[in-house]
Structures are given as C-alpha cells and as structure tokens.
Tab-separated table of C-alpha atoms in Angstrom:
chain	number	residue	atom	x	y	z
A	1	ASN	CA	-39.148	-11.357	5.375
A	2	LYS	CA	-39.103	-13.960	2.627
A	3	LEU	CA	-38.265	-11.324	0.019
A	4	ASN	CA	-35.505	-9.837	2.168
A	5	LYS	CA	-33.888	-13.270	2.559
A	6	LEU	CA	-33.725	-13.968	-1.172
A	7	GLN	CA	-30.312	-15.121	-2.350
A	8	PRO	CA	-29.565	-13.464	-5.685
A	9	SER	CA	-28.397	-15.797	-8.415
A	10	ALA	CA	-25.574	-15.000	-10.810
A	11	GLN	CA	-27.948	-14.672	-13.763
A	12	ARG	CA	-31.593	-15.518	-14.247
A	13	CYS	CA	-33.041	-15.260	-17.723
A	14	PHE	CA	-36.779	-15.752	-18.149
A	15	HIS	CA	-37.754	-16.704	-21.689
A	16	ILE	CA	-41.398	-15.969	-22.434
A	17	ASN	CA	-43.299	-16.914	-25.578
A	18	LYS	CA	-45.074	-13.621	-26.232
A	19	MET	CA	-45.482	-10.104	-24.901
A	20	PRO	CA	-47.411	-10.134	-21.595
A	21	PHE	CA	-50.660	-8.282	-21.014
A	22	VAL	CA	-50.055	-5.514	-18.483
A	23	SER	CA	-53.529	-5.972	-16.968
A	24	THR	CA	-52.595	-9.494	-15.799
A	25	LEU	CA	-49.751	-8.016	-13.713
A	26	ILE	CA	-51.958	-5.721	-11.607
A	27	PRO	CA	-52.383	-8.188	-8.662
A	28	ARG	CA	-48.615	-8.570	-8.369
A	29	PHE	CA	-48.192	-4.797	-8.560
A	30	ILE	CA	-50.574	-4.331	-5.655
A	31	LEU	CA	-48.918	-7.098	-3.607
A	32	PHE	CA	-45.363	-5.814	-4.033
A	33	ALA	CA	-46.456	-2.191	-3.609
A	34	LEU	CA	-47.502	-3.177	-0.079
A	35	CYS	CA	-44.614	-5.450	0.932
A	36	LYS	CA	-41.533	-4.044	-0.817
A	37	PRO	CA	-39.649	-0.925	0.339
A	38	LYS	CA	-39.603	2.445	-1.450
A	39	GLY	CA	-36.415	4.463	-1.793
A	40	THR	CA	-34.193	1.601	-0.596
A	41	PRO	CA	-33.683	-1.913	-2.005
A	42	LEU	CA	-34.415	-5.195	-0.260
A	43	ARG	CA	-31.936	-5.990	2.491
A	44	TYR	CA	-30.088	-8.706	0.596
A	45	CYS	CA	-28.790	-6.079	-1.865
A	46	GLN	CA	-25.304	-5.002	-0.816
A	47	LEU	CA	-23.211	-1.952	-1.587
A	48	GLU	CA	-19.820	-2.248	-3.217
A	49	ILE	CA	-17.352	-1.139	-0.535
A	50	PRO	CA	-13.845	-0.109	-1.714
A	51	GLY	CA	-11.244	-2.631	-0.540
A	52	GLN	CA	-13.842	-5.234	0.386
A	53	LYS	CA	-13.147	-8.732	-0.898
A	54	ASN	CA	-16.032	-10.098	-2.889
A	55	THR	CA	-17.661	-13.347	-1.895
A	56	PRO	CA	-17.542	-16.175	-4.482
A	57	GLN	CA	-21.192	-15.510	-5.329
A	58	GLN	CA	-20.557	-11.794	-5.856
A	59	SER	CA	-17.575	-12.552	-8.072
A	60	GLN	CA	-19.638	-14.980	-10.117
A	61	ILE	CA	-22.360	-12.351	-10.603
A	62	GLN	CA	-19.855	-9.814	-11.912
A	63	LYS	CA	-18.139	-12.387	-14.135
A	64	THR	CA	-21.445	-13.509	-15.622
A	65	LYS	CA	-22.471	-9.917	-16.261
A	66	ARG	CA	-19.241	-9.251	-18.195
A	67	GLN	CA	-19.450	-12.425	-20.247
A	68	ASN	CA	-23.187	-12.387	-20.919
A	69	GLU	CA	-23.056	-10.786	-24.356
A	70	ALA	CA	-19.904	-12.626	-25.421
A	71	LEU	CA	-21.314	-16.041	-24.498
A	72	ARG	CA	-24.387	-15.427	-26.612
A	73	GLY	CA	-22.230	-14.652	-29.625
A	74	ARG	CA	-23.762	-11.300	-30.412
A	75	GLN	CA	-22.306	-8.422	-32.341
A	76	VAL	CA	-21.818	-5.464	-30.009
A	77	TYR	CA	-20.951	-1.910	-31.044
A	78	THR	CA	-18.579	0.243	-29.036
A	79	VAL	CA	-18.859	3.947	-28.230
A	80	HIS	CA	-16.218	6.610	-28.729
A	81	ALA	CA	-15.598	7.980	-25.252
A	82	SER	CA	-14.642	11.383	-26.649
A	83	THR	CA	-17.975	11.927	-28.387
A	84	ALA	CA	-20.411	10.124	-26.100
A	85	VAL	CA	-22.912	12.367	-24.360
A	86	SER	CA	-23.743	11.699	-20.731
A	87	LYS	CA	-26.850	12.548	-18.730
A	88	ALA	CA	-24.777	15.102	-16.839
A	89	GLU	CA	-24.223	17.147	-20.016
A	90	VAL	CA	-27.926	17.118	-20.808
A	91	ASP	CA	-29.162	17.684	-17.314
A	92	GLY	CA	-27.509	20.920	-16.296
A	93	ASP	CA	-28.223	20.071	-12.654
A	94	GLU	CA	-25.853	19.654	-9.745
A	95	SER	CA	-27.571	16.417	-8.742
A	96	GLU	CA	-25.880	14.558	-11.614
A	97	SER	CA	-22.419	15.293	-10.199
A	98	GLU	CA	-23.112	13.727	-6.808
A	99	GLU	CA	-21.312	10.565	-5.790
A	100	LYS	CA	-23.746	7.673	-5.922
A	101	GLU	CA	-23.547	4.379	-4.080
A	102	ILE	CA	-23.421	1.396	-6.419
A	103	TYR	CA	-25.135	-1.855	-5.446
A	104	ASN	CA	-23.242	-4.764	-7.000
A	105	TYR	CA	-24.882	-7.657	-5.158
A	106	PHE	CA	-28.405	-8.166	-6.403
A	107	SER	CA	-30.356	-10.498	-8.687
A	108	GLN	CA	-29.290	-10.098	-12.313
A	109	ILE	CA	-32.685	-10.768	-13.873
A	110	GLU	CA	-33.496	-10.675	-17.564
A	111	VAL	CA	-36.670	-11.248	-19.563
A	112	MET	CA	-36.445	-12.331	-23.179
A	113	VAL	CA	-39.019	-12.728	-25.934
A	114	ASP	CA	-38.167	-13.694	-29.497
A	115	ALA	CA	-39.911	-13.874	-32.872
A	116	VAL	CA	-41.297	-10.348	-32.467
A	117	ARG	CA	-42.591	-8.675	-35.602
A	118	ILE	CA	-43.844	-5.133	-36.103
A	119	ASP	CA	-47.617	-4.911	-36.515
A	120	VAL	CA	-48.277	-2.501	-39.393
A	121	SER	CA	-51.639	-1.358	-37.983
A	122	HIS	CA	-49.992	-0.681	-34.604
A	123	LEU	CA	-47.247	1.293	-36.334
A	124	ASP	CA	-49.841	3.334	-38.262
A	125	ALA	CA	-51.645	4.231	-35.032
A	126	TYR	CA	-48.339	5.366	-33.512
A	127	ASN	CA	-47.513	7.471	-36.572
A	128	ARG	CA	-50.922	9.150	-36.521
A	129	LEU	CA	-50.459	10.089	-32.874
A	130	PHE	CA	-47.252	11.995	-33.712
A	131	ASP	CA	-48.311	13.158	-37.211
A	132	ILE	CA	-45.496	11.186	-38.835
A	133	ALA	CA	-45.817	10.894	-42.611
A	134	PRO	CA	-46.265	7.187	-43.435
A	135	ASP	CA	-44.866	7.571	-46.950
A	136	ALA	CA	-41.429	8.721	-45.783
A	137	SER	CA	-39.496	5.470	-45.873
A	138	SER	CA	-36.642	6.670	-43.681
A	139	SER	CA	-38.838	8.123	-40.971
A	140	SER	CA	-41.916	5.889	-41.091
A	141	ILE	CA	-40.599	3.966	-38.081
A	142	ALA	CA	-39.910	6.602	-35.460
A	143	ILE	CA	-36.971	6.487	-33.075
A	144	GLY	CA	-39.238	6.021	-30.076
A	145	TYR	CA	-41.461	3.363	-31.629
A	146	ALA	CA	-39.374	0.489	-30.246
A	147	HIS	CA	-40.537	1.538	-26.764
A	148	ALA	CA	-44.129	0.903	-27.847
A	149	ILE	CA	-43.139	-2.659	-28.797
A	150	TYR	CA	-41.186	-3.715	-25.712
A	151	PHE	CA	-43.019	-1.688	-23.039
A	152	PRO	CA	-44.933	-4.723	-21.597
A	153	LEU	CA	-41.581	-6.257	-20.628
A	154	LEU	CA	-40.863	-3.373	-18.230
A	155	PRO	CA	-43.859	-3.926	-15.884
A	156	TYR	CA	-43.287	-7.682	-16.221
A	157	LEU	CA	-39.749	-7.241	-14.875
A	158	VAL	CA	-40.794	-4.748	-12.192
A	159	SER	CA	-43.473	-7.130	-10.880
A	160	MET	CA	-41.084	-10.064	-10.374
A	161	ASP	CA	-40.133	-11.419	-6.940
A	162	GLU	CA	-36.469	-10.584	-7.519
A	163	PHE	CA	-37.065	-6.907	-8.334
A	164	PRO	CA	-35.527	-5.061	-5.356
A	165	VAL	CA	-37.949	-2.144	-4.745
A	166	SER	CA	-41.656	-1.428	-4.685
A	167	PRO	CA	-43.237	-0.716	-8.094
A	168	LEU	CA	-45.277	2.042	-6.448
A	169	GLY	CA	-43.861	5.502	-7.075
A	170	LEU	CA	-41.281	4.524	-9.695
A	171	THR	CA	-40.592	7.599	-11.823
A	172	LEU	CA	-38.803	7.803	-15.172
A	173	ILE	CA	-35.988	10.345	-14.854
A	174	GLY	CA	-33.711	9.524	-17.788
A	175	THR	CA	-33.509	7.746	-21.132
A	176	GLU	CA	-30.575	6.817	-23.364
A	177	LEU	CA	-31.345	5.439	-26.824
A	178	SER	CA	-28.698	3.969	-29.113
A	179	LEU	CA	-29.818	3.116	-32.639
A	180	TYR	CA	-27.475	1.207	-34.937
A	181	GLU	CA	-29.809	0.689	-37.892
A	182	PRO	CA	-33.475	1.461	-38.613
A	183	LEU	CA	-36.213	-0.972	-37.683
A	184	SER	CA	-38.166	-2.646	-40.456
A	185	THR	CA	-41.522	-4.375	-40.786
A	186	ARG	CA	-39.813	-7.121	-42.804
A	187	HIS	CA	-37.577	-8.372	-40.003
A	188	CYS	CA	-38.080	-10.576	-36.965
A	189	TYR	CA	-36.631	-9.365	-33.651
A	190	GLU	CA	-35.484	-10.719	-30.323
A	191	ILE	CA	-35.930	-8.404	-27.332
A	192	THR	CA	-34.359	-8.631	-23.881
A	193	THR	CA	-35.016	-6.402	-20.877
A	194	SER	CA	-32.793	-6.650	-17.812
A	195	LEU	CA	-32.080	-5.001	-14.483
A	196	THR	CA	-28.510	-3.784	-14.909
A	197	GLN	CA	-27.679	-1.385	-12.079
A	198	ILE	CA	-28.909	-0.045	-8.725
A	199	ARG	CA	-27.558	3.224	-7.320
A	200	GLY	CA	-28.230	4.983	-4.066
A	201	CYS	CA	-28.687	8.741	-4.559
A	202	LYS	CA	-29.718	11.744	-2.485
A	203	LYS	CA	-33.399	11.293	-3.436
A	204	GLY	CA	-33.684	7.531	-3.016
A	205	VAL	CA	-32.613	4.710	-5.327
A	206	GLU	CA	-31.979	4.854	-9.074
A	207	ILE	CA	-32.517	1.725	-11.167
A	208	ASP	CA	-31.371	1.120	-14.744
A	209	LEU	CA	-33.472	-1.133	-16.969
A	210	THR	CA	-31.690	-1.976	-20.211
A	211	THR	CA	-33.572	-3.198	-23.277
A	212	ASN	CA	-31.732	-4.612	-26.291
A	213	VAL	CA	-33.405	-5.312	-29.621
A	214	TYR	CA	-31.669	-7.810	-31.916
A	215	VAL	CA	-32.544	-8.556	-35.505
A	216	GLN	CA	-32.558	-12.236	-36.329
A	217	VAL	CA	-30.313	-13.089	-39.286
A	218	ALA	CA	-29.145	-16.297	-40.947
A	219	ASN	CA	-27.896	-19.356	-39.024
A	220	ASN	CA	-29.827	-18.403	-35.864
A	221	ALA	CA	-27.494	-15.451	-35.308
A	222	THR	CA	-28.592	-12.037	-34.080
A	223	ARG	CA	-27.330	-8.485	-34.490
A	224	LEU	CA	-27.884	-5.616	-32.070
A	225	VAL	CA	-29.903	-2.813	-33.697
A	226	TYR	CA	-31.298	-0.862	-30.734
A	227	CYS	CA	-30.447	-0.316	-27.083
A	228	SER	CA	-32.440	1.618	-24.493
A	229	VAL	CA	-31.492	2.415	-20.900
A	230	GLN	CA	-34.423	3.653	-18.806
A	231	THR	CA	-33.440	5.163	-15.452
A	232	LEU	CA	-36.149	4.967	-12.794
A	233	LEU	CA	-36.176	6.693	-9.415
A	234	SER	CA	-37.663	5.010	-6.374
A	235	PRO	CA	-38.064	8.028	-4.077
A	236	ASP	CA	-37.427	7.955	-0.343
A	237	ARG	CA	-39.825	10.316	1.438
A	238	GLY	CA	-37.300	11.456	4.048
A	239	LYS	CA	-34.547	12.026	1.487
A	240	MET	CA	-36.914	13.919	-0.805
A	241	GLN	CA	-37.954	16.285	1.972
A	242	ARG	CA	-34.337	16.959	2.962
A	243	CYS	CA	-33.383	17.513	-0.677
A	244	LYS	CA	-36.169	20.060	-1.225
A	245	GLN	CA	-35.269	21.859	1.996
A	246	ASN	CA	-31.600	22.079	1.000
A	247	GLU	CA	-32.493	23.443	-2.437
A	248	ARG	CA	-34.673	26.167	-0.939
A	249	ASN	CA	-31.862	27.234	1.371
A	250	ASP	CA	-29.125	27.093	-1.265
A	251	ALA	CA	-28.808	30.158	-3.498
A	252	VAL	CA	-26.244	28.359	-5.689
A	253	SER	CA	-28.816	25.706	-6.618
A	254	THR	CA	-31.128	28.368	-8.019
A	255	LYS	CA	-28.338	29.807	-10.154
A	256	ARG	CA	-27.408	26.352	-11.475
A	257	ARG	CA	-31.004	25.553	-12.330
A	258	ASP	CA	-31.109	28.600	-14.626
A	259	ALA	CA	-27.759	27.843	-16.300
A	260	TRP	CA	-29.484	25.835	-19.056
A	261	LYS	CA	-30.899	29.058	-20.543
A	262	ILE	CA	-27.437	29.997	-21.862
A	263	GLU	CA	-27.412	26.882	-24.046
A	264	PHE	CA	-30.498	28.083	-25.936
A	265	ASP	CA	-29.804	31.831	-25.973
A	266	PRO	CA	-29.252	32.863	-29.633
A	267	LYS	CA	-27.468	36.022	-28.489
A	268	HIS	CA	-24.857	34.120	-26.491
A	269	SER	CA	-21.374	34.180	-28.012
A	270	GLY	CA	-21.125	30.387	-27.940
A	271	ASN	CA	-24.157	30.091	-30.225
A	272	ARG	CA	-23.199	32.573	-32.923
A	273	HIS	CA	-22.520	29.772	-35.449
A	274	ASN	CA	-25.450	27.607	-34.313
A	275	ILE	CA	-29.077	27.472	-35.398
A	276	VAL	CA	-31.485	28.049	-32.498
A	277	THR	CA	-35.157	27.364	-33.207
A	278	GLN	CA	-38.317	27.550	-31.155
A	279	THR	CA	-41.752	26.084	-31.790
A	280	GLN	CA	-44.958	25.717	-29.818
A	281	VAL	CA	-46.206	22.282	-28.764
A	282	ASN	CA	-49.789	21.718	-27.653
A	283	VAL	CA	-50.327	18.894	-25.180
A	284	ARG	CA	-53.919	17.716	-25.465
A	285	ALA	CA	-55.889	16.426	-22.490
A	286	ASP	CA	-56.347	12.973	-24.035
A	287	ILE	CA	-52.711	12.376	-25.017
A	288	GLY	CA	-52.027	10.228	-21.956
A	289	LEU	CA	-54.980	7.963	-22.685
A	290	ARG	CA	-54.233	7.669	-26.412
A	291	TYR	CA	-50.515	6.984	-25.942
A	292	GLY	CA	-51.249	4.573	-23.092
A	293	ASN	CA	-53.622	2.593	-25.318
A	294	ILE	CA	-50.915	2.225	-27.956
A	295	ILE	CA	-48.079	1.069	-25.699
A	296	GLY	CA	-50.274	-0.764	-23.171
A	297	ASP	CA	-49.677	1.514	-20.175
A	298	ALA	CA	-52.721	1.831	-17.913
A	299	SER	CA	-50.952	3.811	-15.187
A	300	PRO	CA	-53.404	6.094	-13.319
A	301	TYR	CA	-50.905	8.963	-13.539
A	302	HIS	CA	-51.731	9.425	-17.220
A	303	MET	CA	-55.412	8.544	-17.564
A	304	ASN	CA	-57.540	11.388	-16.196
A	305	ARG	CA	-57.731	13.956	-13.415
A	306	TRP	CA	-59.436	11.723	-10.864
A	307	SER	CA	-57.039	8.809	-11.235
A	308	ALA	CA	-54.080	11.216	-11.116
A	309	MET	CA	-55.404	12.794	-7.899
A	310	MET	CA	-55.433	9.337	-6.298
A	311	MET	CA	-51.664	9.172	-6.988
A	312	GLY	CA	-50.945	12.654	-5.633
A	313	TYR	CA	-51.182	14.838	-8.765
A	314	TRP	CA	-53.716	17.586	-9.364
A	315	GLN	CA	-53.658	16.964	-13.112
A	316	PRO	CA	-52.775	13.900	-15.229
A	317	ILE	CA	-49.216	13.935	-16.533
A	318	VAL	CA	-47.871	12.856	-19.910
A	319	HIS	CA	-45.614	9.853	-20.426
A	320	GLY	CA	-41.928	10.684	-20.466
A	321	MET	CA	-41.370	8.719	-23.667
A	322	TRP	CA	-44.224	10.598	-25.348
A	323	SER	CA	-42.443	13.862	-24.519
A	324	LEU	CA	-39.195	12.566	-25.992
A	325	GLN	CA	-40.750	11.252	-29.203
A	326	LYS	CA	-42.777	14.460	-29.613
A	327	CYS	CA	-39.569	16.502	-29.392
A	328	LEU	CA	-37.832	14.292	-31.970
A	329	ALA	CA	-40.800	14.363	-34.350
A	330	GLU	CA	-41.088	18.166	-34.162
A	331	ILE	CA	-37.338	18.648	-34.660
A	332	GLU	CA	-37.430	16.468	-37.762
A	333	LYS	CA	-40.344	18.491	-39.153
A	334	ILE	CA	-38.546	21.783	-38.502
A	335	TYR	CA	-35.406	20.831	-40.416
A	336	ALA	CA	-37.255	18.979	-43.172
A	337	SER	CA	-39.585	21.887	-43.990
A	338	HIS	CA	-37.050	24.727	-43.760
A	339	THR	CA	-34.259	24.250	-46.295
A	340	SER	CA	-32.527	27.364	-44.994
A	341	LEU	CA	-31.812	25.471	-41.778
A	342	ASN	CA	-30.049	22.747	-43.756
A	343	PRO	CA	-28.098	24.718	-46.372
A	344	ASN	CA	-25.854	21.825	-47.447
A	345	GLN	CA	-28.878	19.629	-48.228
A	346	ARG	CA	-27.276	16.723	-46.386
A	347	PRO	CA	-29.419	13.844	-45.083
A	348	LEU	CA	-31.059	14.935	-41.873
A	349	PHE	CA	-29.053	13.672	-38.919
A	350	LEU	CA	-32.162	12.025	-37.439
A	351	GLN	CA	-32.113	9.740	-40.485
A	352	THR	CA	-28.463	8.670	-40.215
A	353	TYR	CA	-27.207	5.725	-38.201
A	354	PRO	CA	-25.676	5.004	-35.741
A	355	LEU	CA	-27.469	7.596	-33.635
A	356	ARG	CA	-27.598	8.334	-29.935
A	357	VAL	CA	-30.295	10.237	-28.027
A	358	VAL	CA	-29.879	11.173	-24.362
A	359	CYS	CA	-32.772	12.643	-22.401
A	360	SER	CA	-33.381	13.816	-18.832
A	361	TYR	CA	-36.859	14.441	-17.415
A	362	LYS	CA	-36.884	17.333	-14.973
A	363	ARG	CA	-40.524	17.850	-13.961
A	364	PRO	CA	-43.902	16.231	-14.671
A	365	LEU	CA	-45.741	17.818	-17.604
A	366	SER	CA	-49.463	18.205	-16.935
A	367	MET	CA	-52.264	17.782	-19.446
A	368	PRO	CA	-53.558	19.876	-21.083
A	369	SER	CA	-50.862	22.504	-21.514
A	370	THR	CA	-48.937	24.565	-24.032
A	371	VAL	CA	-45.140	24.351	-23.998
A	372	GLN	CA	-42.204	25.519	-26.098
A	373	LEU	CA	-39.665	23.271	-27.819
A	374	ILE	CA	-36.253	24.936	-28.168
A	375	SER	CA	-33.412	23.359	-30.143
A	376	ASN	CA	-29.788	24.347	-30.657
A	377	TYR	CA	-28.241	22.834	-33.792
A	378	TYR	CA	-24.415	22.820	-33.959
A	379	ALA	CA	-24.425	22.789	-37.754
A	380	HIS	CA	-20.663	23.318	-38.070
A	381	THR	CA	-19.594	20.664	-35.557
A	382	ASN	CA	-20.657	17.177	-36.623
A	383	ASP	CA	-24.428	17.717	-36.454
A	384	TYR	CA	-24.658	17.884	-32.681
A	385	LEU	CA	-28.068	19.054	-31.426
A	386	THR	CA	-29.513	19.842	-28.001
A	387	PHE	CA	-33.161	20.466	-27.207
A	388	ALA	CA	-35.404	21.421	-24.303
A	389	LEU	CA	-39.125	21.276	-23.670
A	390	VAL	CA	-39.999	24.222	-21.416
A	391	SER	CA	-43.028	26.101	-20.154
A	392	ASP	CA	-44.660	28.805	-22.261
A	393	ASP	CA	-42.853	31.512	-20.293
A	394	GLN	CA	-39.556	29.596	-20.748
A	395	ASP	CA	-38.976	29.545	-17.012
A	396	THR	CA	-39.718	25.900	-16.122
A	397	PRO	CA	-37.890	23.060	-17.949
A	398	TYR	CA	-39.575	19.694	-18.391
A	399	VAL	CA	-37.218	17.812	-20.691
A	400	PHE	CA	-33.561	18.229	-21.644
A	401	GLY	CA	-32.003	16.190	-24.419
A	402	SER	CA	-29.283	15.839	-27.020
A	403	ILE	CA	-28.843	14.025	-30.327
A	404	VAL	CA	-25.461	12.823	-31.513
A	405	PRO	CA	-25.007	11.026	-34.851
A	406	GLU	CA	-21.852	9.272	-36.034
A	407	SER	CA	-20.544	8.816	-32.480
A	408	PHE	CA	-20.306	5.037	-32.685
A	409	ASN	CA	-18.087	2.645	-34.513
A	410	GLY	CA	-19.173	-0.837	-35.425
C-alpha cells in the first residue's frame, strides 16, 4: 500500500560515488519481487489519455524531462528521421505495430556515477571472451563493452522504491545502441541510467531504461559519446496466455513470423546486389557464467541448469547482450578476413562513427547450442547491414538486428 501511494516527483537524480555491487542488492530484489506487481505498474502510474488536462505535477514532470539535457549543458546529437532504423523494421513481427498505452505520470528516476575509467584488465577479459584482437586499435574496445561497465546501474535502478514493477521476470526484448565516438582507456566518463518510458502492451508492460555515457572534457564540461536504450518486458500471466492462444489460432501470424526469411534469402530479387553471408556460432555451456562474471550479473537464468530450472527454464539461457556482441564480433571478423566482401577496401562500417545498432530478442537461446549467424550487407546503399541469429535448421530466430553508420549528424 505504501508503494502504491507514492507521489512521483518531477525528477529524482541519485548521485553515487562508485559502481554498486550487485550482490548487495539481492535483499531488495527479493522484497520487491514479493510486494510489487508483475505485468502492470504500481497504481500511482497513470496513462496519458487524449484530451485530458494534465495536473500541475504531470506538466512539471514533462517539462523537466524535456529540459533535462539542456539544463545540464550537454552536447546532444540528433538523428536523421529518414535513415533511422526502428525496432519494427528489425523485428518483422506484428506485435511491434500494435498501439501501446503510454504512461506519462510516474517517477522520473536517474542514477549517476562519475569519474569512471576503463580497467584494462577488465577490458582484456572481455576481449578474450569474444576473441577480439587486442592489437587492433579501432576494434580493441568492442561496441558492447560499455554495457559491461554500466551494468551494475541497471539492477540498482530496478531495485529502487520508485521503480514501478517487480524485478522478478523482467526480460530483455530490445536494445538500441548509438555510438558517437569510440571509447578510450585514456578518458574519464560520467554515466547516467534513467527510467524513461513505460508502455502497456498486449503481453504486459514494457519499460525503457536509457543509459548515457559522457566523456569528461575541459572546464567540467561533458560530451555524449554513447547511448543505450534497453527495453524490458514485465510479463502479465493472463495477457501472455491470451497472446499465445491468439497466435495459435491465427494463420496470418504464422505467415508473418516466417517473413524474415526473405530478408536473408540470397536468391530473392531484392538481394541480388547485396552480400549475404552465413557462419556457424557455437554457444558453450559456460558462456553464461563467464559473461556474468565479467559484467557482474549473477542472475540464475544464466548460471547453470539447476538454477535455470528454479526460474522456469529447462536449460540456462545466454545473456541478450552477449548474443548481440557475439553477432557484431563475428560480422567484423567476416568482413575483415574476406577482402572479396569489401572490394572497395573502405574502412569497415563497424569502425566508423557515428553508428547505430538496433536489436530485437525473439526467443531465449539455451546453452549449449549451435546456431547460425546470417547477415545481409547492402554494399551499394550506404553500408546498411541486417543480421539474424537463428537455429541450426534456420527455422527458429533468436535475434534480429541492423547496423546503420553515418545516420547521425552532430
């Protein structure tokens, strides 16, 4: 009752001195897993109703959200609307076209930590996990490495009183990464993670957690170098059952779910000028434990079979961000080792900035397993690339994604 009666403030920013230890948050996780709702936010969260006049507090929340970056005097890059790639393009699923209810009245909470430096030994361990060559200056800091730095802020935010749903059952369903310049071990960074949006959907509630990484420059100023939007699903059991039942009874849904295969069919007329590649990826049984040790994630979903069974899975599943970084690392290897795939000998698009990566996670990927990584490189149209991580028989998709360079202006 106390949580449901919370009055959300316009903006609450929690400044912490150092990255938290995830293990210290376990008691709060257990407490809020028992007393917070799943699939629906706390009752004080309100939907935005068309034509409804906002209360003064609601108006102040929206005003503060708009002015937050401007008041802090930060340099912000804009996106070309014509070239930006949305989750709907990547997903290939009818669920992305549904109308979703937007909650605009909730606590705008943010966690900030500054004076963050990259630990070289930590970076080396990350590179070894993905077989990234440490002597390649442009690729020694992988695109997904920033997630390994700021990950402790995510459970810290989720375990706060103001977070509107239970941390139990939260599932990563989408990631958007915007990189404006490469990270460096020489720089000092400021990192903020905030709850930016809540949406009601047909499976429960979607929550966006936005993480911005700023490089600290002269005169106490900062410059945005990296932005990540992690979309989490808090599933509602009743909605999930109805959704599965509707999909089984709908023949159109089955046809739409297979539409993604056209994108990666080399014989399709739309791909006659593209480069379609395929490579095998082996997912080892200990990947979840090794990746979890690096980023600090001790979730039972990823540890071993017995802990995964306690959470409702027959096998442990890999981290979504591991899947994304593995795809990016393999794609970079493919185009770096085969000069015929890059006939103009231009810098590989994964090494040019600004860069945007959009990813949608379709199904949990069990460990161990063998999967196929398929990529479709639009070599004649501004280096646009799509990729998919699918089962060995190419019937079940696990990850869809796209990479778009030079789609920002600063």
